[in-house]
Amino acid sequence: MTQLTLDQHVLVEKARRFTWEHLVSLENTVTQQGGIEPEQARTLMRLGQESKLFATNIDSKYGGVGLSTFENVLIQEQLGVTKDVLIRRATGNIYECLMLGTAAQQERYLFPALKGKRWCSLAVSELEAGSDAASIKTCATKSDQGWVLNGRKAYISDAEYSDYFIVAAKTAPELGAKGISLFLVDKNVPGFSLGKSFNMMGFIGTSHNELIFNQIHVEEDSLLGEMNQGFKILCQTLGRARLAKVAARGLGKCVRLLDLMTEHAKQRHQFGKPIVETGNIRYILADCAIEIRVARALLWETARRMDKGESCREEISMLKVFVTELLGRVADHAVQIFGASGCHDGHLIESFYRDARLFRIIDGTSEIHRNIIANSLIKQGAPIIVDV
């Protein structure tokens, strides 16, 4: 496995210390309140900015921290040990595609986001178009003043909290995926409204909403990137999000769960001895440790290759499948080892168990990513040697 430099060790330790001091300490608050208060969110954002853990994925020339892909996955694993809403508030949810904006767009959207003054959500999913982004129905038609958007989005994370949205819409429906464009849409524009709020089984404290676009008029310069290049931009943006926010954070949760159930197995006694002395419990712990190490090796290799300019589309899909399904297994083992104490409302194990199930759905289902991997194998064959 790739060895870390001294600076990278320092970075990991900083992220670990920040997470345990400022985020883990608020987990019970999130459980009791169903989220965090606005003042708590502002405090976390300030602490994240002071620690240079806010907007780590955005190039420093724009005002972000500008970490490499590899450095970013290192800190995301440390952050991943805690609840989603706490990570979001402390580190921001700023998408790399905003760097593609014009100077005017960057002034209006990117720079305020980097200062924590404006928050953004990515609006792609629809009720009938989840993993299959190419089948979205939301459309944008040209007008004399710019564009007119119509349609609905669903399950949009942080919609209630956001000030604007990056909206995927069809500008050339006859072209399928090649006819999708991205638009920057302010929340206060006439014709926009928040629809149904979805009470999800996990990710407590993070809102998920329907967005309604009813004859929304936006200016010509609301187009982000080139027309009909939206799907390509989305693939690049979501690929990096899957690597950092799903694979790395999911791996962090696996580590946290393994630590919790190992300690519990040492403390819990059955039939006169700690259950950690039972053979099958030891095998479960060992198997989890093996798979976590394997997942981390692939994660680090993929991040290193992306820093060299490779797309690593298939490897990202492999990680999305492997880590999220591993998280499901580890969470299930944790529930079994904790027994009834890990099943009641409000227990961290119970909360992570529900979160783990959603990890296999968000940012593309396991089935979608297995198809991507299979398509690559069919076209290119299995790789023999990979240079890291």
Coordinates of C-alpha atoms in Angstrom, one line a residue:
M1 CA 0.0 0.0 0.0
T2 CA 1.1 3.6 -0.7
Q3 CA 3.1 5.0 2.2
L4 CA 2.1 8.4 3.6
T5 CA 4.4 11.4 3.8
L6 CA 4.9 13.3 7.1
D7 CA 2.6 16.1 5.8
Q8 CA -0.1 13.5 4.9
H9 CA 0.2 11.9 8.4
V10 CA -0.3 15.4 9.9
L11 CA -3.3 16.0 7.6
V12 CA -4.9 12.7 8.7
E13 CA -4.3 13.4 12.4
K14 CA -5.8 16.9 12.0
A15 CA -9.0 15.6 10.4
R16 CA -9.2 12.8 13.0
R17 CA -8.9 15.2 15.9
F18 CA -11.3 17.7 14.4
T19 CA -13.9 15.0 13.8
W20 CA -13.8 13.6 17.3
E21 CA -13.6 16.9 19.1
H22 CA -16.2 18.8 17.1
L23 CA -18.5 16.4 15.3
V24 CA -18.7 13.1 17.2
S25 CA -19.5 15.2 20.3
L26 CA -22.7 16.4 18.6
E27 CA -24.1 13.0 17.6
N28 CA -26.5 12.7 20.5
T29 CA -27.7 16.3 19.8
V30 CA -28.5 15.3 16.2
T31 CA -30.4 12.2 17.4
Q32 CA -32.4 14.1 20.0
Q33 CA -33.2 17.2 17.8
G34 CA -33.5 15.4 14.5
G35 CA -30.7 17.6 13.2
I36 CA -28.7 20.7 14.3
E37 CA -29.8 24.3 14.9
P38 CA -28.7 27.0 12.5
E39 CA -26.4 28.5 15.1
Q40 CA -24.7 25.1 15.6
A41 CA -24.4 24.8 11.8
R42 CA -22.7 28.2 11.5
T43 CA -20.3 27.2 14.3
L44 CA -19.3 24.0 12.6
M45 CA -18.8 25.9 9.3
R46 CA -16.5 28.4 11.0
L47 CA -14.5 25.6 12.7
G48 CA -14.2 23.8 9.4
Q49 CA -12.9 26.9 7.7
E50 CA -10.4 27.7 10.5
S51 CA -9.1 24.1 10.3
K52 CA -8.9 24.3 6.5
L53 CA -11.3 21.3 6.2
F54 CA -13.9 23.4 4.4
A55 CA -14.1 23.1 0.6
T56 CA -11.0 20.9 0.4
N57 CA -12.0 19.7 -3.1
I58 CA -11.9 23.2 -4.6
D59 CA -8.7 24.5 -6.2
S60 CA -6.8 27.0 -4.1
K61 CA -6.8 29.5 -7.0
Y62 CA -10.5 30.0 -6.5
G63 CA -10.3 30.2 -2.7
G64 CA -10.6 26.5 -1.7
V65 CA -8.1 24.4 0.2
G66 CA -7.0 22.7 -3.0
L67 CA -6.2 19.2 -1.7
S68 CA -5.2 16.5 -4.1
T69 CA -7.7 13.7 -4.7
F70 CA -5.5 11.4 -2.6
E71 CA -5.3 13.9 0.3
N72 CA -9.0 14.5 0.1
V73 CA -9.9 10.8 0.5
L74 CA -7.5 10.6 3.5
I75 CA -9.5 13.2 5.4
Q76 CA -12.9 12.0 4.2
E77 CA -12.3 8.6 5.7
Q78 CA -11.6 10.3 9.1
L79 CA -14.7 12.5 8.7
G80 CA -16.8 9.5 7.7
V81 CA -16.9 8.0 11.2
T82 CA -19.7 10.4 12.1
K83 CA -23.1 11.5 10.9
D84 CA -23.7 12.9 7.5
V85 CA -25.3 16.2 8.5
L86 CA -22.4 17.1 10.7
I87 CA -19.8 16.4 8.0
R88 CA -21.9 18.5 5.5
R89 CA -22.1 21.5 7.8
A90 CA -18.4 21.5 8.8
T91 CA -16.9 20.9 5.3
G92 CA -19.4 22.4 2.9
N93 CA -21.1 20.7 0.0
I94 CA -19.4 22.5 -2.9
Y95 CA -19.3 20.8 -6.3
E96 CA -16.2 20.9 -8.5
C97 CA -18.3 21.8 -11.6
L98 CA -18.8 25.3 -10.2
M99 CA -15.2 25.9 -11.2
L100 CA -16.3 25.6 -14.8
G101 CA -18.5 28.7 -14.5
T102 CA -17.8 32.0 -16.1
A103 CA -16.2 34.8 -14.1
A104 CA -19.7 36.3 -13.4
Q105 CA -21.0 32.9 -12.3
Q106 CA -18.1 32.3 -10.0
E107 CA -18.7 35.7 -8.4
R108 CA -22.4 35.0 -7.9
Y109 CA -22.2 31.3 -6.9
L110 CA -18.8 29.8 -6.2
F111 CA -17.1 32.5 -4.2
P112 CA -20.0 33.1 -1.8
A113 CA -20.2 29.3 -1.3
L114 CA -16.6 29.1 -0.4
K115 CA -17.2 31.8 2.2
G116 CA -20.2 29.9 3.6
K117 CA -22.6 32.6 2.6
R118 CA -24.5 30.6 0.0
W119 CA -25.3 26.9 0.0
C120 CA -25.8 24.7 -3.0
S121 CA -27.5 21.4 -3.9
L122 CA -27.1 19.3 -7.1
A123 CA -30.6 18.6 -8.6
V124 CA -30.5 15.6 -10.9
S125 CA -32.7 12.8 -9.6
E126 CA -36.4 12.6 -10.4
L127 CA -39.1 10.1 -9.3
E128 CA -38.7 8.2 -12.6
A129 CA -35.0 8.9 -13.1
G130 CA -32.7 8.0 -10.3
S131 CA -29.5 6.1 -11.3
D132 CA -30.5 6.5 -15.0
A133 CA -29.8 10.3 -15.2
A134 CA -30.2 10.2 -19.0
S135 CA -33.9 9.6 -18.6
I136 CA -34.7 12.9 -16.8
K137 CA -37.8 14.7 -17.9
T138 CA -37.0 18.2 -16.7
C139 CA -36.5 20.4 -19.7
A140 CA -35.1 23.8 -20.6
T141 CA -36.4 25.6 -23.7
K142 CA -34.8 28.7 -25.3
S143 CA -36.6 32.0 -24.9
D144 CA -35.8 35.6 -26.0
Q145 CA -34.5 36.4 -22.6
G146 CA -32.7 33.1 -21.8
W147 CA -34.2 29.8 -20.8
V148 CA -37.5 28.5 -19.4
L149 CA -37.3 25.4 -17.1
N150 CA -40.1 23.0 -16.4
G151 CA -40.1 19.8 -14.4
R152 CA -39.7 18.2 -11.0
K153 CA -36.7 16.8 -9.1
A154 CA -36.9 14.4 -6.2
Y155 CA -34.8 13.3 -3.2
I156 CA -32.6 16.4 -3.4
S157 CA -30.3 16.5 -0.4
D158 CA -30.1 19.8 1.6
A159 CA -32.7 21.4 -0.6
E160 CA -34.3 23.2 2.4
Y161 CA -30.8 24.5 3.4
S162 CA -29.6 25.6 0.0
D163 CA -29.8 29.0 -1.7
Y164 CA -29.3 27.8 -5.2
F165 CA -29.3 24.6 -7.3
I166 CA -27.2 23.1 -10.1
V167 CA -30.1 21.7 -12.2
A168 CA -29.8 19.0 -14.9
A169 CA -32.3 19.6 -17.7
K170 CA -32.9 18.4 -21.3
T171 CA -32.0 21.0 -23.9
A172 CA -32.1 18.5 -26.8
P173 CA -34.4 15.6 -25.7
E174 CA -33.8 13.8 -29.0
L175 CA -30.1 13.3 -28.1
G176 CA -30.8 11.5 -24.8
A177 CA -27.8 11.8 -22.4
K178 CA -26.0 14.0 -25.0
G179 CA -28.8 16.5 -24.8
I180 CA -28.5 17.4 -21.1
S181 CA -27.3 20.8 -19.9
L182 CA -26.7 22.2 -16.4
F183 CA -28.3 25.4 -15.1
L184 CA -27.7 27.6 -12.0
V185 CA -31.0 28.4 -10.5
D186 CA -31.6 30.6 -7.5
K187 CA -34.1 29.4 -4.9
N188 CA -36.0 32.7 -4.9
V189 CA -36.7 32.8 -8.7
P190 CA -40.5 33.1 -9.6
G191 CA -42.0 29.7 -10.4
F192 CA -39.7 27.7 -8.1
S193 CA -41.1 25.9 -5.1
L194 CA -40.1 23.2 -2.7
G195 CA -42.5 20.2 -3.0
K196 CA -42.8 17.1 -0.8
S197 CA -40.3 16.5 2.0
F198 CA -39.1 12.9 2.1
N199 CA -38.5 11.5 5.5
M200 CA -35.7 9.1 4.7
M201 CA -34.9 6.0 6.7
G202 CA -31.3 7.3 7.3
F203 CA -29.1 10.4 7.2
I204 CA -31.0 12.0 10.0
G205 CA -30.8 15.8 9.9
T206 CA -30.2 16.0 6.2
S207 CA -33.3 17.2 4.3
H208 CA -34.5 15.5 1.1
N209 CA -37.0 17.4 -1.0
E210 CA -38.9 17.5 -4.2
L211 CA -38.2 20.6 -6.3
I212 CA -40.8 22.1 -8.6
F213 CA -39.9 24.2 -11.7
N214 CA -43.0 25.8 -13.1
Q215 CA -42.2 28.0 -16.1
I216 CA -39.1 29.3 -14.5
H217 CA -37.3 32.0 -16.5
V218 CA -33.6 32.2 -16.1
E219 CA -31.0 34.3 -17.9
E220 CA -28.8 33.2 -20.8
D221 CA -25.8 33.1 -18.5
S222 CA -27.5 30.6 -16.1
L223 CA -26.1 27.8 -18.3
L224 CA -23.2 26.2 -16.5
G225 CA -20.6 24.9 -18.9
E226 CA -21.4 24.2 -22.6
M227 CA -24.8 23.4 -23.8
N228 CA -25.5 19.6 -24.1
Q229 CA -22.4 18.9 -22.1
G230 CA -24.2 18.4 -18.8
F231 CA -24.1 14.7 -18.6
K232 CA -20.3 14.6 -19.2
I233 CA -19.8 17.2 -16.5
L234 CA -22.1 15.3 -14.1
C235 CA -20.1 12.1 -14.7
Q236 CA -16.9 13.8 -13.7
T237 CA -18.4 15.6 -10.8
L238 CA -20.3 12.6 -9.4
G239 CA -17.3 10.4 -9.9
R240 CA -15.2 12.4 -7.5
A241 CA -18.2 12.7 -5.1
R242 CA -18.5 8.9 -5.1
L243 CA -14.9 8.5 -4.4
A244 CA -14.7 11.0 -1.5
K245 CA -18.2 11.3 0.0
V246 CA -19.4 7.7 -0.5
A247 CA -16.4 5.3 -0.7
A248 CA -14.0 7.2 1.7
R249 CA -16.7 8.2 4.2
G250 CA -18.3 4.8 4.0
L251 CA -14.9 3.2 4.8
G252 CA -14.7 5.5 7.8
K253 CA -18.0 4.2 9.0
C254 CA -16.8 0.6 8.6
V255 CA -13.8 1.4 10.8
R256 CA -15.9 3.1 13.5
L257 CA -18.3 0.1 13.5
L258 CA -15.5 -2.4 13.7
D259 CA -14.0 -0.5 16.6
L260 CA -17.3 -0.4 18.4
M261 CA -18.2 -4.0 18.0
T262 CA -14.6 -5.2 18.9
E263 CA -14.7 -3.2 22.2
H264 CA -18.3 -4.5 22.9
A265 CA -17.2 -8.1 22.2
K266 CA -14.4 -7.7 24.8
Q267 CA -16.8 -6.3 27.4
R268 CA -19.9 -8.4 26.9
H269 CA -19.9 -11.7 28.8
Q270 CA -22.0 -14.8 27.9
F271 CA -21.8 -18.2 29.5
G272 CA -19.0 -16.9 31.8
K273 CA -16.6 -15.5 29.3
P274 CA -16.3 -12.5 26.9
I275 CA -17.9 -13.2 23.6
V276 CA -14.7 -12.1 21.9
E277 CA -13.3 -15.5 22.9
T278 CA -16.0 -17.2 20.8
G279 CA -14.6 -18.5 17.5
N280 CA -17.4 -17.2 15.2
I281 CA -17.1 -13.6 16.7
R282 CA -13.4 -13.6 16.2
Y283 CA -13.8 -14.7 12.6
I284 CA -16.4 -11.9 12.0
L285 CA -14.0 -9.3 13.3
A286 CA -11.1 -10.7 11.3
D287 CA -13.1 -10.8 8.1
C288 CA -14.2 -7.2 8.6
A289 CA -10.6 -6.1 9.2
I290 CA -9.4 -7.9 6.0
E291 CA -12.1 -6.3 3.8
I292 CA -11.5 -2.8 5.2
R293 CA -7.8 -3.1 4.4
V294 CA -8.6 -4.3 0.9
A295 CA -11.1 -1.5 0.3
R296 CA -8.6 1.1 1.5
A297 CA -5.9 -0.3 -0.8
L298 CA -8.2 0.1 -3.9
L299 CA -9.3 3.6 -2.6
W300 CA -5.8 4.8 -2.3
E301 CA -4.7 3.4 -5.6
T302 CA -7.6 4.9 -7.4
A303 CA -7.1 8.3 -5.9
R304 CA -3.4 8.3 -6.8
R305 CA -4.2 7.4 -10.4
M306 CA -6.8 10.2 -10.6
D307 CA -4.2 12.7 -9.4
K308 CA -2.2 11.5 -12.5
G309 CA -5.1 12.5 -14.8
E310 CA -6.8 9.1 -15.2
S311 CA -10.6 9.0 -15.1
C312 CA -10.8 5.7 -13.2
R313 CA -14.5 5.4 -14.0
E314 CA -14.6 1.6 -13.5
E315 CA -12.5 1.7 -10.4
I316 CA -14.8 4.3 -8.9
S317 CA -17.8 2.0 -9.6
M318 CA -15.9 -0.9 -8.0
L319 CA -15.4 1.1 -4.9
K320 CA -19.0 2.3 -4.9
V321 CA -20.2 -1.3 -4.9
F322 CA -17.5 -2.9 -2.7
V323 CA -17.4 -0.3 0.1
T324 CA -21.2 0.3 0.3
E325 CA -21.9 -3.5 0.4
L326 CA -19.1 -3.9 2.9
L327 CA -20.6 -1.2 5.1
G328 CA -23.9 -3.1 5.0
R329 CA -22.2 -6.3 6.1
V330 CA -20.2 -4.6 8.9
A331 CA -23.3 -2.8 10.1
D332 CA -25.3 -6.1 10.2
H333 CA -22.5 -7.8 12.1
A334 CA -22.5 -4.9 14.6
V335 CA -26.2 -5.2 15.2
Q336 CA -25.8 -9.0 15.8
I337 CA -22.9 -8.5 18.2
F338 CA -24.6 -5.8 20.2
G339 CA -27.9 -7.7 20.2
A340 CA -30.9 -5.9 21.5
S341 CA -28.9 -3.0 22.8
G342 CA -27.9 -2.1 19.2
C343 CA -31.5 -2.2 17.9
H344 CA -33.3 0.5 19.8
D345 CA -34.1 4.0 18.5
G346 CA -31.3 6.4 19.1
H347 CA -28.4 4.0 19.4
L348 CA -25.5 4.8 17.1
I349 CA -25.4 1.2 15.8
E350 CA -29.1 1.4 14.9
S351 CA -28.6 4.7 13.2
F352 CA -25.5 3.6 11.2
Y353 CA -27.4 0.4 10.2
R354 CA -30.1 2.5 8.5
D355 CA -27.5 4.8 6.9
A356 CA -25.6 1.8 5.6
R357 CA -28.7 0.7 3.6
L358 CA -29.0 4.0 1.9
F359 CA -25.3 4.0 0.9
R360 CA -26.1 1.3 -1.7
I361 CA -28.8 3.5 -3.3
I362 CA -27.3 7.0 -3.4
D363 CA -25.1 8.1 -6.2
G364 CA -26.0 5.1 -8.3
T365 CA -27.3 1.7 -7.2
S366 CA -25.0 -1.3 -7.0
E367 CA -26.7 -2.7 -10.1
I368 CA -25.9 0.4 -12.1
H369 CA -22.2 0.3 -11.1
R370 CA -21.9 -3.4 -11.8
N371 CA -23.2 -2.7 -15.3
I372 CA -20.5 -0.1 -15.7
I373 CA -17.8 -2.5 -14.6
A374 CA -19.2 -5.3 -16.8
N375 CA -19.3 -3.0 -19.9
S376 CA -15.6 -2.1 -19.3
L377 CA -14.7 -5.8 -19.1
I378 CA -16.6 -6.6 -22.3
K379 CA -15.0 -3.8 -24.2
Q380 CA -11.4 -3.8 -22.8
G381 CA -10.9 -7.1 -21.0
A382 CA -9.5 -7.4 -17.5
P383 CA -6.4 -5.2 -16.7
I384 CA -3.2 -7.2 -16.2
I385 CA -1.0 -4.7 -14.5
V386 CA -1.8 -1.3 -13.1
D387 CA 0.9 1.3 -12.4
V388 CA 0.2 3.3 -9.3

